[in-house]
Tab-separated table of C-alpha atoms and ligand atoms in Angstrom:
chain	number	residue	atom	x	y	z
A	30	UNK	CA	-5.050	-13.577	12.603
A	31	UNK	CA	-6.647	-13.670	9.299
A	32	UNK	CA	-6.913	-10.923	8.154
A	33	UNK	CA	-10.356	-8.649	8.095
A	34	UNK	CA	-10.078	-6.719	4.904
A	35	UNK	CA	-8.587	-8.394	1.976
A	36	UNK	CA	-7.832	-7.383	-1.878
A	37	UNK	CA	-7.077	-9.994	-4.580
A	38	UNK	CA	-6.708	-8.343	-8.357
A	39	UNK	CA	-9.030	-5.494	-7.724
A	40	UNK	CA	-8.715	-3.669	-11.135
A	41	UNK	CA	-11.082	-0.620	-12.335
A	42	UNK	CA	-10.477	0.869	-15.477
A	43	UNK	CA	-13.069	3.796	-16.437
A	44	UNK	CA	-14.023	5.213	-19.661
A	45	UNK	CA	-12.417	3.998	-22.847
A	46	UNK	CA	-10.673	5.151	-26.128
A	47	UNK	CA	-8.160	7.962	-25.404
A	48	UNK	CA	-10.287	8.300	-21.996
A	49	UNK	CA	-9.491	5.019	-20.769
A	50	UNK	CA	-8.643	4.545	-16.910
A	51	UNK	CA	-6.810	2.189	-14.917
A	52	UNK	CA	-8.217	3.689	-11.232
A	53	UNK	CA	-6.802	0.814	-9.111
A	54	UNK	CA	-4.226	-1.758	-11.265
A	55	UNK	CA	-4.472	-4.503	-10.083
A	56	UNK	CA	-4.195	-4.137	-6.134
A	57	UNK	CA	-3.482	-7.070	-3.574
A	58	UNK	CA	-4.108	-5.852	0.376
A	59	UNK	CA	-4.664	-7.434	3.619
A	60	UNK	CA	-5.261	-5.616	6.848
A	61	UNK	CA	-5.998	-7.040	10.057
A	62	UNK	CA	-7.839	-6.568	13.249
A	63	UNK	CA	-5.299	-3.932	15.222
A	64	UNK	CA	-3.963	-2.516	12.463
A	65	UNK	CA	-4.597	1.170	11.322
A	66	UNK	CA	-2.376	0.919	7.354
A	67	UNK	CA	-2.593	4.687	5.695
A	68	UNK	CA	-2.649	4.443	1.562
A	69	UNK	CA	-0.574	6.909	0.725
A	70	UNK	CA	-0.248	9.005	-2.787
A	71	UNK	CA	-0.933	11.780	-4.422
A	72	UNK	CA	-4.453	13.022	-6.162
A	73	UNK	CA	-5.685	11.080	-9.397
A	74	UNK	CA	-3.919	7.838	-7.780
A	75	UNK	CA	-7.091	6.119	-7.484
A	76	UNK	CA	-7.153	6.429	-3.469
A	77	UNK	CA	-10.729	7.237	-3.948
A	78	UNK	CA	-11.421	4.179	-6.073
A	79	UNK	CA	-9.526	1.417	-4.253
A	80	UNK	CA	-11.807	2.314	-0.749
A	81	UNK	CA	-15.516	2.205	-2.658
A	82	UNK	CA	-14.610	-1.279	-4.114
A	83	UNK	CA	-13.236	-2.224	-0.567
A	84	UNK	CA	-16.204	-0.831	0.627
A	85	UNK	CA	-18.551	-3.000	-2.157
A	86	UNK	CA	-19.810	1.604	-3.216
A	87	UNK	CA	-18.286	0.294	-6.520
A	88	UNK	CA	-17.538	-2.717	-7.812
A	89	UNK	CA	-14.616	-3.609	-9.644
A	90	UNK	CA	-13.973	-4.655	-13.277
A	91	UNK	CA	-11.655	-8.143	-11.819
A	92	UNK	CA	-10.655	-8.831	-8.755
A	93	UNK	CA	-12.412	-9.358	-4.967
A	94	UNK	CA	-12.307	-7.868	-2.007
A	95	UNK	CA	-13.926	-9.909	1.469
A	96	UNK	CA	-14.673	-8.360	4.661
A	97	UNK	CA	-15.017	-10.954	7.102
A	98	UNK	CA	-16.258	-13.437	5.115
A	99	UNK	CA	-18.463	-11.493	3.284
A	100	UNK	CA	-17.152	-11.539	-0.182
A	101	UNK	CA	-18.303	-7.287	-1.210
A	102	UNK	CA	-17.601	-7.726	-4.892
A	103	UNK	CA	-20.899	-9.904	-5.450
A	104	UNK	CA	-22.113	-9.168	-1.816
A	105	UNK	CA	-26.167	-8.546	-2.602
A	106	UNK	CA	-27.570	-5.361	-1.188
A	107	UNK	CA	-28.778	-6.799	1.279
A	108	UNK	CA	-25.415	-8.402	2.731
A	109	UNK	CA	-23.865	-4.684	2.081
A	110	UNK	CA	-26.335	-2.693	3.916
A	111	UNK	CA	-26.191	-5.282	6.591
A	112	UNK	CA	-22.315	-4.485	6.328
A	113	UNK	CA	-21.896	-1.673	6.182
A	114	UNK	CA	-24.282	-0.602	9.077
A	115	UNK	CA	-23.393	-3.355	11.407
A	116	UNK	CA	-19.092	-3.840	10.541
A	117	UNK	CA	-18.000	-1.102	8.448
A	118	UNK	CA	-17.808	2.910	9.043
A	119	UNK	CA	-16.643	4.956	5.744
A	120	UNK	CA	-15.342	8.515	6.088
A	121	UNK	CA	-16.188	9.069	2.454
A	122	UNK	CA	-13.955	12.338	1.369
A	123	UNK	CA	-16.853	14.818	0.762
A	124	UNK	CA	-18.074	14.059	4.219
A	125	UNK	CA	-21.116	12.763	2.743
A	126	UNK	CA	-23.847	14.204	5.787
A	127	UNK	CA	-27.310	15.345	5.547
A	128	UNK	CA	-28.260	18.816	4.471
A	129	UNK	CA	-31.290	18.574	6.343
A	130	UNK	CA	-30.663	16.916	9.906
A	131	UNK	CA	-27.895	18.599	12.541
A	132	UNK	CA	-24.857	17.590	13.903
A	133	UNK	CA	-26.392	15.383	16.266
A	134	UNK	CA	-29.080	13.848	13.872
A	135	UNK	CA	-26.191	13.066	11.883
A	136	UNK	CA	-24.230	10.999	13.591
A	137	UNK	CA	-27.537	9.106	15.514
A	138	UNK	CA	-27.768	7.439	11.727
A	139	UNK	CA	-26.089	4.535	11.814
A	140	UNK	CA	-27.164	3.910	15.728
A	141	UNK	CA	-30.947	4.292	13.864
A	142	UNK	CA	-30.511	2.048	11.547
A	143	UNK	CA	-28.865	-0.889	14.114
A	144	UNK	CA	-31.525	0.091	15.834
A	145	UNK	CA	-29.409	0.211	19.058
A	146	UNK	CA	-31.942	1.773	21.973
A	147	UNK	CA	-32.926	5.288	22.062
A	148	UNK	CA	-31.247	5.810	25.862
A	149	UNK	CA	-28.019	3.814	23.727
A	150	UNK	CA	-28.361	6.151	21.422
A	151	UNK	CA	-28.461	9.009	23.375
A	152	UNK	CA	-25.404	8.282	25.297
A	153	UNK	CA	-23.443	7.262	22.146
A	154	UNK	CA	-23.767	10.004	19.785
A	155	UNK	CA	-22.753	12.409	23.003
A	156	UNK	CA	-19.594	10.497	23.367
A	157	UNK	CA	-18.896	10.147	19.787
A	158	UNK	CA	-19.562	14.049	19.567
A	159	UNK	CA	-17.621	15.054	22.018
A	160	UNK	CA	-14.167	12.842	20.774
A	161	UNK	CA	-14.074	15.082	18.150
A	162	UNK	CA	-14.407	18.455	19.595
A	163	UNK	CA	-18.173	19.182	17.882
A	164	UNK	CA	-20.287	19.121	21.925
A	165	UNK	CA	-20.969	22.720	21.551
A	166	UNK	CA	-22.245	22.269	17.343
A	167	UNK	CA	-24.618	18.888	18.233
A	168	UNK	CA	-28.052	21.225	17.058
A	169	UNK	CA	-26.585	22.689	14.224
A	170	UNK	CA	-26.921	21.481	10.872
A	171	UNK	CA	-24.144	20.746	7.785
A	172	UNK	CA	-24.605	23.988	6.635
A	173	UNK	CA	-24.158	26.120	9.530
A	174	UNK	CA	-20.657	24.125	10.603
A	175	UNK	CA	-17.051	24.508	8.639
A	176	UNK	CA	-15.466	22.413	6.856
A	177	UNK	CA	-13.634	20.972	9.198
A	178	UNK	CA	-16.882	20.997	11.611
A	179	UNK	CA	-18.468	18.797	8.367
A	180	UNK	CA	-15.375	16.604	9.020
A	181	UNK	CA	-15.070	15.531	12.125
A	182	UNK	CA	-18.773	14.770	12.098
A	183	UNK	CA	-18.567	12.958	9.361
A	184	UNK	CA	-15.456	11.021	11.433
A	185	UNK	CA	-18.212	10.478	14.872
A	186	UNK	CA	-20.510	9.118	12.321
A	187	UNK	CA	-18.061	6.512	11.182
A	188	UNK	CA	-16.981	5.137	14.474
A	189	UNK	CA	-20.219	5.740	16.525
A	190	UNK	CA	-21.632	1.956	15.794
A	191	UNK	CA	-17.895	0.604	16.797
A	192	UNK	CA	-17.775	-0.918	13.449
A	193	UNK	CA	-14.904	-3.413	12.987
A	194	UNK	CA	-13.702	-1.998	9.953
A	195	UNK	CA	-13.203	1.563	9.271
A	196	UNK	CA	-12.124	2.890	6.069
A	197	UNK	CA	-11.777	6.716	5.753
A	198	UNK	CA	-10.647	8.638	2.877
A	199	UNK	CA	-8.494	11.002	3.597
A	200	UNK	CA	-10.327	12.294	6.689
A	201	UNK	CA	-8.550	14.549	8.017
A	202	UNK	CA	-7.876	16.578	4.362
A	203	UNK	CA	-10.305	19.910	5.420
A	204	UNK	CA	-8.278	19.738	8.892
A	205	UNK	CA	-5.306	22.373	9.838
A	206	UNK	CA	-2.606	20.523	10.764
A	207	UNK	CA	-3.146	19.957	14.636
A	208	UNK	CA	-6.791	19.643	14.312
A	209	UNK	CA	-5.259	16.552	11.940
A	210	UNK	CA	-2.896	14.946	14.647
A	211	UNK	CA	-6.169	14.812	17.100
A	212	UNK	CA	-7.743	13.288	14.627
A	213	UNK	CA	-5.331	10.736	13.418
A	214	UNK	CA	-4.204	9.866	16.637
A	215	UNK	CA	-8.293	9.680	17.525
A	216	UNK	CA	-9.221	7.516	14.856
A	217	UNK	CA	-5.816	4.906	16.331
A	218	UNK	CA	-6.144	5.125	19.685
A	219	UNK	CA	-10.086	3.630	18.476
A	220	UNK	CA	-8.281	1.627	15.914
A	221	UNK	CA	-6.184	-0.328	18.461
A	222	UNK	CA	-8.073	-0.192	22.071
A	223	UNK	CA	-10.781	-1.696	20.051
A	224	UNK	CA	-9.312	-4.136	17.617
A	225	UNK	CA	-10.542	-2.582	14.733
A	226	UNK	CA	-8.923	-2.856	11.529
A	227	UNK	CA	-7.836	0.846	9.150
A	228	UNK	CA	-8.077	1.953	6.259
A	229	UNK	CA	-7.016	5.822	6.009
A	230	UNK	CA	-5.847	6.892	2.642
A	231	UNK	CA	-4.514	10.135	2.570
A	232	UNK	CA	-1.303	12.867	0.623
A	233	UNK	CA	-0.357	14.013	3.964
A	234	UNK	CA	3.030	12.636	4.804
A	235	UNK	CA	2.808	13.570	8.343
A	236	UNK	CA	0.037	11.512	8.703
A	237	UNK	CA	1.925	8.243	7.891
A	238	UNK	CA	3.295	9.309	11.630
A	239	UNK	CA	0.142	7.043	13.368
A	240	UNK	CA	0.778	4.387	10.769
A	241	UNK	CA	1.178	0.367	11.268
A	242	UNK	CA	1.454	-0.010	7.870
A	243	UNK	CA	2.542	2.872	4.910
A	244	UNK	CA	1.587	2.002	1.659
A	245	UNK	CA	2.333	3.291	-0.844
A	246	UNK	CA	-0.279	3.953	-4.321
A	247	UNK	CA	0.728	5.397	-6.944
A	248	UNK	CA	-1.027	5.587	-10.368
A	249	UNK	CA	-3.350	2.981	-9.093
A	250	UNK	CA	-0.752	0.720	-7.960
A	251	UNK	CA	0.355	-0.558	-4.488
A	252	UNK	CA	3.932	-0.548	-3.092
A	253	UNK	CA	5.688	1.506	-6.120
A	254	UNK	CA	6.734	5.329	-4.586
A	255	UNK	CA	7.590	7.247	-7.738
A	256	UNK	CA	10.842	6.962	-8.299
A	257	UNK	CA	12.710	9.949	-7.031
A	258	UNK	CA	14.335	12.396	-9.392
A	259	UNK	CA	17.469	10.902	-8.766
A	260	UNK	CA	16.874	7.719	-8.386
A	261	UNK	CA	15.213	8.560	-12.450
A	262	UNK	CA	18.128	10.230	-12.952
A	263	UNK	CA	20.238	7.203	-12.484
A	264	UNK	CA	17.319	4.893	-14.169
A	265	UNK	CA	17.661	6.886	-17.474
A	266	UNK	CA	21.117	7.040	-17.705
A	267	UNK	CA	21.463	3.622	-16.632
A	268	UNK	CA	19.078	2.995	-19.664
A	269	UNK	CA	21.320	4.642	-21.940
A	270	UNK	CA	24.132	2.838	-21.420
A	271	UNK	CA	26.119	5.710	-19.105
A	272	UNK	CA	28.450	4.096	-15.694
A	273	UNK	CA	26.009	4.946	-13.431
A	274	UNK	CA	27.137	8.226	-10.735
B	16	LIG	N1	-16.477	8.165	-12.073
B	16	LIG	C1	-15.383	8.300	-13.003
B	16	LIG	N2	-15.186	7.907	-14.260
B	16	LIG	C2	-13.718	8.369	-14.517
B	16	LIG	N3	-12.913	8.656	-14.311
B	16	LIG	C3	-12.777	8.135	-12.697
B	16	LIG	C4	-14.224	7.946	-12.171
B	16	LIG	N4	-13.284	8.650	-10.768
B	16	LIG	C5	-12.083	8.211	-10.549
B	16	LIG	N5	-11.731	8.184	-12.174
B	16	LIG	C6	-10.304	9.031	-12.700
B	16	LIG	O1	-9.293	7.436	-12.299
B	16	LIG	C7	-8.898	7.615	-10.926
B	16	LIG	C8	-8.004	8.270	-10.003
B	16	LIG	O2	-9.444	8.800	-9.101
B	16	LIG	P1	-9.371	9.010	-7.965
B	16	LIG	O3	-10.667	9.228	-7.584
B	16	LIG	O4	-9.547	7.182	-6.896
B	16	LIG	O5	-8.092	9.372	-7.249
B	16	LIG	P2	-7.854	9.756	-5.607
B	16	LIG	O6	-6.580	9.280	-5.347
B	16	LIG	O7	-8.919	9.531	-4.716
B	16	LIG	O8	-7.464	11.731	-6.018
B	16	LIG	P3	-7.215	12.681	-5.332
B	16	LIG	O9	-6.615	12.247	-3.931
B	16	LIG	O10	-7.585	14.145	-5.553
B	16	LIG	O11	-8.609	12.271	-4.509
B	16	LIG	C9	-7.958	9.395	-11.648
B	16	LIG	O12	-7.009	9.754	-13.216
B	16	LIG	C10	-9.176	9.871	-12.156
B	16	LIG	O13	-9.396	10.837	-12.626
B	17	LIG	MG1	-9.784	10.813	-3.505
């Protein structure tokens, strides 16, 4: 089966001179339908930048990303808008909720954009809020919700239109460990049941448990875990020409 999400040689550089940062440094990635890929790395390793490139929110300096047959790194604004409305669900690290709308209205937005009929909209919003345990808070605005509740609104909104691709940036960062587990299980369940493809970033080692595949990210590069202190010490000894311990 062809991968739903693909990236080849993605590079994103910020700033120049002394401030030059290579946030994403030659990333290749393939994610198939029915697969949850967790991208795990420390703060500043390039997780948000990578997801922004995959979602077409940011443009790379080099490389290409595709979602289905759409080349997101070259697509027109119209094509990207359609892709985000119909194919992709994004959970932003800062939630990106609309402050003047209630939780239910925030969750409804993707369905309005997709022109889903009102009766179906109501049923889907109720179902999505229920799935994240927010039914009692449906009429509250984001400023009346806790950080964890806001995060769950963002999760419900990303899944309500049943996207084929989920791009989630630390979707459980604000949650206590029990809620984090529930939310990750919800995401994994939806991905496996609906044959979605998901890229989920985290720096929480526990969340790897629900992943079909875990990829480490360090300094914008995938698959290169930072050396453990023991391995690093051995490398240094070898460089000094000493026998490995
Ligand atoms: N708009 C920007 N301008 C300049 N530098 C940026 C910008 N966005 C990100 N960076 C830099 O790129 C690198 C990767 O940042 P990114 O936000 O992708 O990391 P992250 O893995 O998401 O971190 P965190 O876990 O803290 O969210 C960092 O060094 C960051 O300072
Ligand atoms: Mg980030």
